[in-house]
XYZ file of N, CA, C and O in Angstrom:
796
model
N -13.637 -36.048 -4.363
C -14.163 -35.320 -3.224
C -13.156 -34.264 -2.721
O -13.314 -33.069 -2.471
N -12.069 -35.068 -2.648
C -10.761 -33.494 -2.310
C -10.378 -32.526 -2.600
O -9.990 -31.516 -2.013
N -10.557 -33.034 -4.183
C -10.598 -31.856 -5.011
C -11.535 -30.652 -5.362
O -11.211 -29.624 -5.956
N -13.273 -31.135 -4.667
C -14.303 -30.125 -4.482
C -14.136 -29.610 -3.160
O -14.544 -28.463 -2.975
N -13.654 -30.182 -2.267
C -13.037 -29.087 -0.598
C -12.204 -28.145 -1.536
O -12.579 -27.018 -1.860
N -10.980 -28.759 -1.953
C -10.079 -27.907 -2.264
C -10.611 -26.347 -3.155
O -10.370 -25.140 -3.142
N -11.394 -27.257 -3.809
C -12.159 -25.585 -4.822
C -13.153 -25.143 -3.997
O -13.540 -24.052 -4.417
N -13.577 -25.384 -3.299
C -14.840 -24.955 -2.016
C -13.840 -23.333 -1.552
O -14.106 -22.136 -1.660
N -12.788 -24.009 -1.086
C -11.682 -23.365 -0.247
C -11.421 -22.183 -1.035
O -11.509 -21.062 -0.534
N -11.020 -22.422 -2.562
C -10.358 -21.191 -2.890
C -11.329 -20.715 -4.077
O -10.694 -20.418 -5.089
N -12.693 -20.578 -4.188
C -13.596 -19.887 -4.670
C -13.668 -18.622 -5.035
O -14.008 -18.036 -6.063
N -13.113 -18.182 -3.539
C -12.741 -16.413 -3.237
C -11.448 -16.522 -4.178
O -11.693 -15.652 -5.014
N -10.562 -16.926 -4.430
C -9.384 -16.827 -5.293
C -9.627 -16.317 -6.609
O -9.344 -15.215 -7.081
N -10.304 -17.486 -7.216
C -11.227 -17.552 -8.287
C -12.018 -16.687 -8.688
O -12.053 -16.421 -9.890
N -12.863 -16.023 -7.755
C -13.591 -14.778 -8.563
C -12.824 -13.812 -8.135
O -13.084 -12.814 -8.808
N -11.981 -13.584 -7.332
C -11.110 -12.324 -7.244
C -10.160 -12.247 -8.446
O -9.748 -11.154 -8.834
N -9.831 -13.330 -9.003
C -8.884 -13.571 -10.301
C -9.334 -12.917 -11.535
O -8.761 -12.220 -12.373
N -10.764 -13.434 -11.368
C -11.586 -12.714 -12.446
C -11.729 -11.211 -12.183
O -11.442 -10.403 -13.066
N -12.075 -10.910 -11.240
C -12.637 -9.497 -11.055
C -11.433 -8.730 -11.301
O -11.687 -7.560 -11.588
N -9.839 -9.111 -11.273
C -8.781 -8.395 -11.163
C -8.360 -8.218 -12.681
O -7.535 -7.533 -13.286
N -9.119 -8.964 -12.939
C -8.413 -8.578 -14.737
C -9.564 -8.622 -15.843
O -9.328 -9.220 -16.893
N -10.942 -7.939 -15.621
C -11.384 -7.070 -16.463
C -11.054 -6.547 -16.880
O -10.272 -5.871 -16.212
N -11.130 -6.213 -18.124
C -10.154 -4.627 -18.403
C -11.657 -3.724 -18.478
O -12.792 -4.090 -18.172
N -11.081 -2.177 -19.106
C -11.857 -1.402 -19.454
C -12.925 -0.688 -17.861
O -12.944 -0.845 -16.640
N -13.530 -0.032 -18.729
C -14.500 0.377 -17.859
C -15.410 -0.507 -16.966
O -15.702 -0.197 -15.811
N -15.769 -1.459 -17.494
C -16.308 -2.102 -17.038
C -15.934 -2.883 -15.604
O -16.652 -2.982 -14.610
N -14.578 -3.409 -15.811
C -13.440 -3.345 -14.992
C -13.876 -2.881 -14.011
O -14.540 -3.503 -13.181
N -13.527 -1.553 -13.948
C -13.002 -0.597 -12.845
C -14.143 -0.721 -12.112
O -14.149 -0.971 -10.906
N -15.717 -0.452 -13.214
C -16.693 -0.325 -12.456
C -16.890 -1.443 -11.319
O -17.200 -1.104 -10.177
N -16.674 -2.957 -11.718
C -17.086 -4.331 -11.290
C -16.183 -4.161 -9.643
O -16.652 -4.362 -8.523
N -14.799 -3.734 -10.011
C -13.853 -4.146 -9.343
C -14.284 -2.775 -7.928
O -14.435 -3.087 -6.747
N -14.401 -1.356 -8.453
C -14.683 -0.224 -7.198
C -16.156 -0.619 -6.641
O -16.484 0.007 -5.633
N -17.203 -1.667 -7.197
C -18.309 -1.777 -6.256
C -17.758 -3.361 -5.827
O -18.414 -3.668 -4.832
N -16.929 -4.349 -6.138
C -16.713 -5.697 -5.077
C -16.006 -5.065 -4.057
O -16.388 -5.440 -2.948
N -14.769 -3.922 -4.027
C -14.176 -3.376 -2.918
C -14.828 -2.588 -1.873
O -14.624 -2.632 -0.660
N -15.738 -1.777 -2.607
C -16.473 -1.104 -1.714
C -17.284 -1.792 -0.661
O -17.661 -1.048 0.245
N -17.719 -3.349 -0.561
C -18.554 -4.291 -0.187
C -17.424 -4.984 0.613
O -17.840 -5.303 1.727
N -16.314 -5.272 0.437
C -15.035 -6.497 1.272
C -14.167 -5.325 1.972
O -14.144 -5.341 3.203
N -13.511 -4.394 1.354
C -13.086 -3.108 2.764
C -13.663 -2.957 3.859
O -14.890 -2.866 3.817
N -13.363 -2.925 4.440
C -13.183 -2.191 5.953
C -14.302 -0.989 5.621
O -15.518 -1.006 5.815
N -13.374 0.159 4.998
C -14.734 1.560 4.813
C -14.394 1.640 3.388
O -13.204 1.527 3.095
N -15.261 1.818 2.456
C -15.052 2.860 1.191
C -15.682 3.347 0.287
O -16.560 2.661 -0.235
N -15.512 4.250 -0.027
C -16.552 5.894 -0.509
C -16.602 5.301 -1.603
O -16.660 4.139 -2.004
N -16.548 6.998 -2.296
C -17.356 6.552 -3.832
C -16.243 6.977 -4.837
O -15.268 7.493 -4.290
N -16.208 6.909 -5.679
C -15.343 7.721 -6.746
C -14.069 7.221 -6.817
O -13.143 7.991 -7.073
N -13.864 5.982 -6.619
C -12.491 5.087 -6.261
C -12.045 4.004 -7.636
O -12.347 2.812 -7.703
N -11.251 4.794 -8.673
C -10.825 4.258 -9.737
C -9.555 3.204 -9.828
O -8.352 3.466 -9.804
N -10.163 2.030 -9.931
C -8.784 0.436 -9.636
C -8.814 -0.095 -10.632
O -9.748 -0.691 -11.170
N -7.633 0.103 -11.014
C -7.036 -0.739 -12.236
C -7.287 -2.397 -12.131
O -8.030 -3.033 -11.385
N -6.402 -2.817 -13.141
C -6.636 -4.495 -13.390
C -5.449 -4.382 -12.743
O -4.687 -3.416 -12.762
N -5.284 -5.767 -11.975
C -4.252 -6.534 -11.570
C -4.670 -6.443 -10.016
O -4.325 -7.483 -9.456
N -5.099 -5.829 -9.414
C -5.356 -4.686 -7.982
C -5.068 -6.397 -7.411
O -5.476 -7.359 -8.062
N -4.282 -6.541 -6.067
C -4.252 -7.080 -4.936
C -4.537 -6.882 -3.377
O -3.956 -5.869 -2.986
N -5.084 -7.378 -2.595
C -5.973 -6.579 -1.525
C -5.875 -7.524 -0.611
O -6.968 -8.086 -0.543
N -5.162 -7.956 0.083
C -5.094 -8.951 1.394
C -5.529 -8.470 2.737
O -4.852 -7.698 3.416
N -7.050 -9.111 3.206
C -7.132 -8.895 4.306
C -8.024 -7.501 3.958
O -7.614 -6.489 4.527
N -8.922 -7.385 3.290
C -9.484 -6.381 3.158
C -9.740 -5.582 3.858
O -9.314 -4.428 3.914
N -10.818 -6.354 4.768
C -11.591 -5.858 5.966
C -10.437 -4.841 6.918
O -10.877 -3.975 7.675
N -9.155 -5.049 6.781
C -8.304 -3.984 7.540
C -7.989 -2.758 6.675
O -7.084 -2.096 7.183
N -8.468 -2.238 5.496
C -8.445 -1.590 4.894
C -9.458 -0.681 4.791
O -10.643 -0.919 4.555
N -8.711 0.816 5.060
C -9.891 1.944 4.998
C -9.213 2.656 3.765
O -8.005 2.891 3.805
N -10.088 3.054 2.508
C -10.147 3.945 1.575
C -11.237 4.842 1.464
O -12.309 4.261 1.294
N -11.297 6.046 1.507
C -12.046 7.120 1.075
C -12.166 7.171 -0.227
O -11.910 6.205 -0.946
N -12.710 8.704 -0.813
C -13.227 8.634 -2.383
C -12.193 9.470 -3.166
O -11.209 10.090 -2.763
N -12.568 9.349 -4.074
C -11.867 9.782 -5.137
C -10.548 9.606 -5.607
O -9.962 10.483 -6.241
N -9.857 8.067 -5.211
C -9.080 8.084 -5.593
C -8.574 7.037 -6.656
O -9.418 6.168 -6.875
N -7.710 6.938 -7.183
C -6.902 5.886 -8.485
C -5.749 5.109 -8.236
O -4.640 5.542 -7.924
N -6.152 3.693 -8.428
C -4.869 2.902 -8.609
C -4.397 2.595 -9.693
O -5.415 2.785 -10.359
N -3.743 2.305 -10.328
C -3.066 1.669 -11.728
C -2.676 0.394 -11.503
O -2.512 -0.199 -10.437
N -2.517 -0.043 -12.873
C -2.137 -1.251 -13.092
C -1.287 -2.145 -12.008
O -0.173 -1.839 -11.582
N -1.904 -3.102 -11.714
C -0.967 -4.266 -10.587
C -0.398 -3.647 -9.575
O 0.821 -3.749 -9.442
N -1.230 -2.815 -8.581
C -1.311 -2.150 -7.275
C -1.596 -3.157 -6.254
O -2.610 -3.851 -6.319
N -0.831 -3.250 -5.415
C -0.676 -4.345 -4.272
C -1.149 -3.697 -2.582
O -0.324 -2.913 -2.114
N -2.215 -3.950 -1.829
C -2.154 -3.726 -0.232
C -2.132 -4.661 0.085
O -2.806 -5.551 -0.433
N -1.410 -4.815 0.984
C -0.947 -5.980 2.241
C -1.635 -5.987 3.408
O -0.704 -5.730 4.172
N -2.712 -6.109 4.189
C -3.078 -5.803 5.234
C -2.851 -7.339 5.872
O -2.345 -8.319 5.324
N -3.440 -7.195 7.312
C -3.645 -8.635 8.205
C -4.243 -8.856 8.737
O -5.267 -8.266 8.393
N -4.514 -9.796 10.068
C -5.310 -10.095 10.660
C -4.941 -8.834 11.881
O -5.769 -8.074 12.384
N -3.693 -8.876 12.121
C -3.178 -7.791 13.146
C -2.403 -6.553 12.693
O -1.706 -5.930 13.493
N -2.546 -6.134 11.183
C -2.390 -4.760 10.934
C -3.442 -4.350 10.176
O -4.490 -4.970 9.993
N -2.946 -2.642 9.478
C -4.165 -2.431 8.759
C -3.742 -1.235 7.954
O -2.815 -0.613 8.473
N -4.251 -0.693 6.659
C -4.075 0.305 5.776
C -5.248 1.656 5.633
O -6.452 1.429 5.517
N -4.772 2.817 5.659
C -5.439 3.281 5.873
C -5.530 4.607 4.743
O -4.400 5.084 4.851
N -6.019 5.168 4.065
C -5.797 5.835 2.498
C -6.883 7.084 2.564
O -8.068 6.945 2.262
N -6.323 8.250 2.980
C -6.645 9.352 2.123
C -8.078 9.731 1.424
O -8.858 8.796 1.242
N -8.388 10.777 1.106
C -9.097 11.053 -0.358
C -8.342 11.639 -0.748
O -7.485 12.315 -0.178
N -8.699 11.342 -2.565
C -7.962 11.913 -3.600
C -6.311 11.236 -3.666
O -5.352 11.994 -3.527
N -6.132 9.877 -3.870
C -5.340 9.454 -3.602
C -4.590 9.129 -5.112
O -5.444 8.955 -5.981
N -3.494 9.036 -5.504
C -3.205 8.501 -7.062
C -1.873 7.783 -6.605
O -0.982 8.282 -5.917
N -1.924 6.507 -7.132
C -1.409 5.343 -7.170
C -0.547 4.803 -8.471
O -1.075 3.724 -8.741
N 0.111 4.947 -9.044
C 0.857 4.695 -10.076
C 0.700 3.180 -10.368
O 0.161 2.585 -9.435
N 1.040 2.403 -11.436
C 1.251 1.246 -11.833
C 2.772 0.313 -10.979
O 3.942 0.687 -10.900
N 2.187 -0.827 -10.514
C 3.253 -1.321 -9.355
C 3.100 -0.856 -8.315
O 3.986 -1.321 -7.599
N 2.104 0.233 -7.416
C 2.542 0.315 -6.205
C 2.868 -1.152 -5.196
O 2.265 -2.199 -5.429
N 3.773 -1.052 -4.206
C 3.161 -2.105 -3.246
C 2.733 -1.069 -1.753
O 3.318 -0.109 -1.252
N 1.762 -1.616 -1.466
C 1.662 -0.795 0.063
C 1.901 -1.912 1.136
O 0.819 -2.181 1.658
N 3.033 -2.741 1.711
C 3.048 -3.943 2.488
C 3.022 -3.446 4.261
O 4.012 -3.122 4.916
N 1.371 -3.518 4.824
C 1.700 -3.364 6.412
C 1.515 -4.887 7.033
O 1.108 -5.047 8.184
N 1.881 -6.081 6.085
C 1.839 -7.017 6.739
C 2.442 -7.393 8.619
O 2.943 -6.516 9.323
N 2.272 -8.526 8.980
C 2.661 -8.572 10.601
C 1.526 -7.849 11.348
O 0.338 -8.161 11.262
N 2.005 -6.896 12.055
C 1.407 -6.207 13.180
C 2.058 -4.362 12.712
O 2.230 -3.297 13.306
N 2.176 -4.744 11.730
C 2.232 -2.649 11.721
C 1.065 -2.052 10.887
O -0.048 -2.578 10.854
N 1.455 -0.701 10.087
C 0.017 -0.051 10.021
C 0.673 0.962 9.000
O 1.844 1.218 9.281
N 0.262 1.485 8.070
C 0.619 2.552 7.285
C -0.874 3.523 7.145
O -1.897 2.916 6.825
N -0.925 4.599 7.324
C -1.627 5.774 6.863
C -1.182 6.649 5.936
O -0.002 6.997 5.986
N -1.728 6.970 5.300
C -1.935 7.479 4.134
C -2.538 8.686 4.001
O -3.645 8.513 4.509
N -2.460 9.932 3.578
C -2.943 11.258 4.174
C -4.033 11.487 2.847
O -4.511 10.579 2.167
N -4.253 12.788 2.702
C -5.121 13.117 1.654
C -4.323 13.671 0.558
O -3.297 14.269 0.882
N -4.661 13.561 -0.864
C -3.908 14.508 -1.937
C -2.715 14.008 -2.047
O -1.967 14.768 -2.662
N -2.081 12.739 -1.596
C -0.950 11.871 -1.955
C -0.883 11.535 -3.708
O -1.793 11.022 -4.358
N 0.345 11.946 -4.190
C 0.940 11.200 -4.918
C 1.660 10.135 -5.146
O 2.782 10.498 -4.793
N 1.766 8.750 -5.610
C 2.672 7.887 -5.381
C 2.702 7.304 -6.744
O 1.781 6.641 -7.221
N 4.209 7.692 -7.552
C 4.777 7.114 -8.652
C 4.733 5.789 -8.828
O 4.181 5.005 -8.056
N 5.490 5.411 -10.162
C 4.927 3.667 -10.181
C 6.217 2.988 -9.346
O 7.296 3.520 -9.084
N 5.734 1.595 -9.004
C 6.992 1.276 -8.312
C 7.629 1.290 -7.136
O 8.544 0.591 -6.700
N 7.071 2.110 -6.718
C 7.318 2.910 -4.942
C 6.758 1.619 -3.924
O 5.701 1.056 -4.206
N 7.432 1.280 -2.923
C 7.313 0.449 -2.084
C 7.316 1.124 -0.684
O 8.054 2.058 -0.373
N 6.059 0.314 0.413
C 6.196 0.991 1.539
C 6.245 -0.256 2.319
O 5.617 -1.125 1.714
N 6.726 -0.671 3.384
C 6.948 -1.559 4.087
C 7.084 -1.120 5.484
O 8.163 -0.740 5.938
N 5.815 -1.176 6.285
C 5.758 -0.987 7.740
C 6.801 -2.050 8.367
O 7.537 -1.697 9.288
N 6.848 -3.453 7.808
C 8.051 -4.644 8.613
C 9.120 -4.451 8.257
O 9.334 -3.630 7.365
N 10.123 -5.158 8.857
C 11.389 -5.674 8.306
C 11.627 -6.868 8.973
O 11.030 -7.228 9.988
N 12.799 -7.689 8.203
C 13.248 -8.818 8.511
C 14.116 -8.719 9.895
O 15.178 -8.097 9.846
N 13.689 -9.325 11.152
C 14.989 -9.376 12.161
C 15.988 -10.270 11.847
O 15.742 -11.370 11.351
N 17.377 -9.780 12.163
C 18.580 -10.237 11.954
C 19.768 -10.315 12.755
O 20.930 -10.355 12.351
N 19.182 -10.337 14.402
C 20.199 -10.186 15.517
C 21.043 -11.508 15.375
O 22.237 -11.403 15.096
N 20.455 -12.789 15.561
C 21.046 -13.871 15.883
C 21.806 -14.075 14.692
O 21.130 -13.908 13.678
N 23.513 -14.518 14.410
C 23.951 -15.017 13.848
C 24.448 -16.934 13.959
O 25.331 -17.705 13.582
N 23.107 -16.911 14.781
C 23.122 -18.556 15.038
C 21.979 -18.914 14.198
O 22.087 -20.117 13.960
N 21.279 -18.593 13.821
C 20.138 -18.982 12.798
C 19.909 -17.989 11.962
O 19.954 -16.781 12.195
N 19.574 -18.728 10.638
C 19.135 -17.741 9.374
C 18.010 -16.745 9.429
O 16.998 -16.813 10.125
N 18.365 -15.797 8.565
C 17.325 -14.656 9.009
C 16.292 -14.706 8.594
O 15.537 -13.808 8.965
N 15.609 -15.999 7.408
C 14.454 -16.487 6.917
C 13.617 -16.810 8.461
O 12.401 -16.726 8.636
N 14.558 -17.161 9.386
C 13.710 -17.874 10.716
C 13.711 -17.063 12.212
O 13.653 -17.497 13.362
N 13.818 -15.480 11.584
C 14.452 -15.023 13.166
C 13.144 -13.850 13.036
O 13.311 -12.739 13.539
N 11.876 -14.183 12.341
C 10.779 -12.961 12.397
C 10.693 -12.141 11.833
O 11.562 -12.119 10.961
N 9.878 -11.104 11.812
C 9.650 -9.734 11.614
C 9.909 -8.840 12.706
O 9.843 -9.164 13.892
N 10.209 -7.696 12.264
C 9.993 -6.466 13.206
C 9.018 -5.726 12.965
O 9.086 -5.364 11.790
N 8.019 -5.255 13.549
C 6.852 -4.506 12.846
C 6.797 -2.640 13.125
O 7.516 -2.007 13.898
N 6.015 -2.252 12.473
C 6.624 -0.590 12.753
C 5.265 -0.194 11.943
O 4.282 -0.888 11.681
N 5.576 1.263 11.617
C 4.544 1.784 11.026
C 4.980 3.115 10.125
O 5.876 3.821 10.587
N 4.301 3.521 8.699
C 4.604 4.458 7.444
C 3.601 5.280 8.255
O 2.728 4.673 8.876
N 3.642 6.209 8.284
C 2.551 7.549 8.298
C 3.024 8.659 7.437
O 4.069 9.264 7.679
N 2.003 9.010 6.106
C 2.004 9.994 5.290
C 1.660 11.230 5.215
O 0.672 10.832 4.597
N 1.491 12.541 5.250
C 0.669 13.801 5.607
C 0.108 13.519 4.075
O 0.016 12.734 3.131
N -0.148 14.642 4.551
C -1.149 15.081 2.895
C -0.257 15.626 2.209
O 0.700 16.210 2.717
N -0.486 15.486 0.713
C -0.231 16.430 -0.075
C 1.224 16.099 -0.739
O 1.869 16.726 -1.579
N 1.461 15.046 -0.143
C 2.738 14.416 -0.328
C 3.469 13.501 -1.658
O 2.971 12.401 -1.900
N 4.430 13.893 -2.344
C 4.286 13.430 -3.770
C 5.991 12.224 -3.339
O 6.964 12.597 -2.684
N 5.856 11.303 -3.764
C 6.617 10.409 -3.895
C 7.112 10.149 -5.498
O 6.481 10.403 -6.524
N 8.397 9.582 -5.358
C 8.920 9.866 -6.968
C 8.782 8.209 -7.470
O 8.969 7.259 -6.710
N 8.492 8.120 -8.607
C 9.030 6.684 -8.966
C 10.217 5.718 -8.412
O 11.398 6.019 -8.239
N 9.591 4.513 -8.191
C 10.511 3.421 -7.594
C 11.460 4.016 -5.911
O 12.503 3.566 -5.437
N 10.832 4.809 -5.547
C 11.043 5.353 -3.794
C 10.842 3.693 -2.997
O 10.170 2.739 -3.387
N 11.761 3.839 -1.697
C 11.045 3.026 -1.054
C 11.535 3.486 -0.111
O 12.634 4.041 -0.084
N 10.256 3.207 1.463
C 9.941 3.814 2.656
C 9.710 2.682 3.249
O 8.857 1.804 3.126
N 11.069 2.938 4.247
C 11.043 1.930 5.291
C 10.208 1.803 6.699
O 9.270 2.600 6.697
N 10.267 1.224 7.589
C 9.522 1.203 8.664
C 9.197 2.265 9.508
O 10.068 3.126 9.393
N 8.528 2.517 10.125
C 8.721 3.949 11.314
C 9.663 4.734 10.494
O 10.882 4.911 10.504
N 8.629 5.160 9.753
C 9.111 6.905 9.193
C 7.858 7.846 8.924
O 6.999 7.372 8.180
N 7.688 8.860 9.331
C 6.359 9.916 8.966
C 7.122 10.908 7.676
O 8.175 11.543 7.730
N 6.547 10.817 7.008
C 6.767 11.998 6.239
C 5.480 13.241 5.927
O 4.406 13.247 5.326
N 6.362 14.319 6.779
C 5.546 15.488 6.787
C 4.749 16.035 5.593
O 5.041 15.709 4.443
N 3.687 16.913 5.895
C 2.908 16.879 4.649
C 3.996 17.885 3.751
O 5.068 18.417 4.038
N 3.110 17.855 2.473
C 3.820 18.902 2.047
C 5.046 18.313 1.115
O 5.305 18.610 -0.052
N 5.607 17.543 1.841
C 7.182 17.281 1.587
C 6.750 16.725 -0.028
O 5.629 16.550 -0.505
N 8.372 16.493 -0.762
C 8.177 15.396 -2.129
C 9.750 14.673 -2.119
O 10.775 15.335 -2.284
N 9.726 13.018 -1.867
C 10.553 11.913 -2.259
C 11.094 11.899 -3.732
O 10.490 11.871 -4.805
N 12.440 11.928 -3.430
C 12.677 12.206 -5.426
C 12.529 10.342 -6.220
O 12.172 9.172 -6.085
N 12.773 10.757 -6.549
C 12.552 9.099 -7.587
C 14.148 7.984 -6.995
O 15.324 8.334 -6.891
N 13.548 6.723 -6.741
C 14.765 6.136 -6.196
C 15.564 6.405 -5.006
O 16.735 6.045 -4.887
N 14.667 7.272 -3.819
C 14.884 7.749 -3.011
C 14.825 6.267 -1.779
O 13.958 5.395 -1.842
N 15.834 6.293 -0.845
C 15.229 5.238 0.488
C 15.058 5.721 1.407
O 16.111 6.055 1.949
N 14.012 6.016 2.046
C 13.849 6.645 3.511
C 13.551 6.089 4.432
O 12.500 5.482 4.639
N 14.586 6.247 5.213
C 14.720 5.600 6.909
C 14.857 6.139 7.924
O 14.940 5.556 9.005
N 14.916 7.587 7.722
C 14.201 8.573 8.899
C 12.695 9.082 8.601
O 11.996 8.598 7.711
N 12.252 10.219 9.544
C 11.157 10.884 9.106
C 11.875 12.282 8.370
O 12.964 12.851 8.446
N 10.946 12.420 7.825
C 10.972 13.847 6.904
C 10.235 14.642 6.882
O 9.050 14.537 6.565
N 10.953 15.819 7.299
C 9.906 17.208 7.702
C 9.006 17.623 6.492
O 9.294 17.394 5.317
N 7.790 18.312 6.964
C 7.160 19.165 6.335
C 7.444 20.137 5.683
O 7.917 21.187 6.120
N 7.015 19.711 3.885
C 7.559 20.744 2.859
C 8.846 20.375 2.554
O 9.128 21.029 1.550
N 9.749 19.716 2.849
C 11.403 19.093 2.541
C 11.151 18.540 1.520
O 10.031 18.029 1.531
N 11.946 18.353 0.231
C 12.445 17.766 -0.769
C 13.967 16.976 -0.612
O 15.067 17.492 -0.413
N 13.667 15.766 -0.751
C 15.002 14.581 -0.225
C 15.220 13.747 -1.161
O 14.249 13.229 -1.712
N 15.966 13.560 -1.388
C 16.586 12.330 -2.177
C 17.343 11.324 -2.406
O 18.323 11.903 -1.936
N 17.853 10.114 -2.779
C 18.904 9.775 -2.782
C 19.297 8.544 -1.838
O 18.289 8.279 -1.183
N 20.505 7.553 -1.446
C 20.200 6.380 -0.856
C 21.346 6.291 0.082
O 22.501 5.966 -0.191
N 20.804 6.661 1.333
C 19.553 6.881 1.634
C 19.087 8.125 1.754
O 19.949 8.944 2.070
N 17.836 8.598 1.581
C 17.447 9.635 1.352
C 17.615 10.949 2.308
O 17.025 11.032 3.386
N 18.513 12.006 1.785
C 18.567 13.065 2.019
C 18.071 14.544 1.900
O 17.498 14.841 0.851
N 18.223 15.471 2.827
C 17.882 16.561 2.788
C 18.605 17.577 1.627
O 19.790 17.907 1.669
N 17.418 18.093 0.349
C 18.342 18.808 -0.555
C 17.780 20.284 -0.319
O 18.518 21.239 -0.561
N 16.318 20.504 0.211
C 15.984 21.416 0.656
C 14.738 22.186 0.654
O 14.492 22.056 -0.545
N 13.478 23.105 1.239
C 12.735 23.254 1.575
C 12.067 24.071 0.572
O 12.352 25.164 0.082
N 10.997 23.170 0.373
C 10.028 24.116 -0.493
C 9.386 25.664 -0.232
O 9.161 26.165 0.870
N 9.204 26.145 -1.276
C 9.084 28.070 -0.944
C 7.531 28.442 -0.533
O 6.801 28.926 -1.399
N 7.221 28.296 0.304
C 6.265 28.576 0.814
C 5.691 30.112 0.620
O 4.570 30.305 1.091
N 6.176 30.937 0.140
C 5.722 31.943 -0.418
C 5.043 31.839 -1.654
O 4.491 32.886 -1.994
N 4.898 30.657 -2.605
C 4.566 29.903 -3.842
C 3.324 29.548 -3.621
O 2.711 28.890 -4.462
C-alpha cells in the first residue's frame, strides 16, 4: 500500500522523466505542447531540447520563438518566478536558478552560451557561529535587456541588470550591473569597452 501512495505522489516525476528524454522531433514536439499547458504563459514556436528541467512551472513566463538545448535547467518557486523574452536561444547546460524569493527577466533576442549560470540567490554567511549550510538565502534579482549575448560558461550573480545591447565574454562573473552596449569580461567581470554604434 505505501508503495502505491508513494508512486501516486511522484507520477508527475515519472512522466516528466519520460517527456524529458524523447529525442528527435518528436521530442521537442511532445515536450513544447506539455510546457505550453504547465507554464504560467507560453506562445508558440518554442524549441526544448531533451533533458529540459522546469521547477515550479506555473511561475514561468515564456513567449515564442525560442530554443533550449540539451539539459537546460529553470528554477522557479512558490515565491519567485522566471520570466523569458521572444526569440530566446539557450545553449546546452543553461541553468536559470530564481529559486527562494527572487526573480530573473529575461529580455527579447537574448543569447545565452552553453553553461552560463544565473542565480537571483546567494548563500548568507554573516554568522561565524553557525555553518553557512544553515544561515539561509539572500534573495535578489537578474534582469536582462534585449539583445544581449552572453559568452559560454558566464555566471551572473544576484541584483545585476545588464543593459541591452551589451555582450558577457565567455567565463565572465558579474556582480555589478552593466551598461548598455558594454562588452566586459573577466573575474570579475570588467569593462573592456563600448560597442560602435555607428555599426
Amino acid at each position: 500500500m505505501r508503495i502505491i501512495i508513494l508512486f501516486m505522489r511522484e507520477l508527475k516525476d515519472w512522466i516528466e522523466f519520460v517527456i524529458r528524454n524523447i529525442p528527435g522531433g518528436i521530442g521537442n514536439l511532445v515536450r513544447s505542447n506539455y510546457y505550453k499547458l504547465r507554464l504560467k504563459e507560453s506562445f508558440k514556436n518554442n524549441s526544448i531540447g531533451i533533458g529540459i528541467r522546469i521547477e515550479c512551472p506555473r511561475n514561468v513566463v515564456l513567449k515564442s520563438n525560442s530554443y533550449f538545448g540539451i539539459n537546460c535547467k529553470l528554477y522557479a518557486s512558490e515565491l519567485s518566478n522566471i520570466h523569458i523574452g521572444f526569440n530566446a536561444s539557450f545553449n546546452s547546460n543553461v541553468m536559470v536558478n530564481a529559486r527562494g524569493k527572487g526573480r530573473i527577466l529575461i529580455g527579447n533576442n537574448v543569447l545565452i552560451g552553453p553553461n552560463v549560470v544565473l542565480r537571483s540567490s546567494n548563500h548568507s554567511f554573516k554568522s561565524r557561529k553557525m555553518p553557512i549550510i544553515s544561515q539561509g538565502m539572500t534573495d535578489g534579482e537578474i534582469i536582462i535587456g534585449n539583445d544581449v549575448w552572453i559568452g559560454s560558461n558566464a555566471v551572473i550573480l544576484p541584483n545585476c541588470t545588464i543593459g541591452e545591447g551589451a555582450i558577457i565574454g565567455a567565463g565572465a562573473v558579474v556582480t555589478n550591473d552593466i551598461e548598455s552596449y558594454s562588452i566586459v569580461a573577466g573575474v570579475p567581470a570588467r569593462f573592456i569597452k563600448k560597442r560602435d554604434l555607428n555599426l
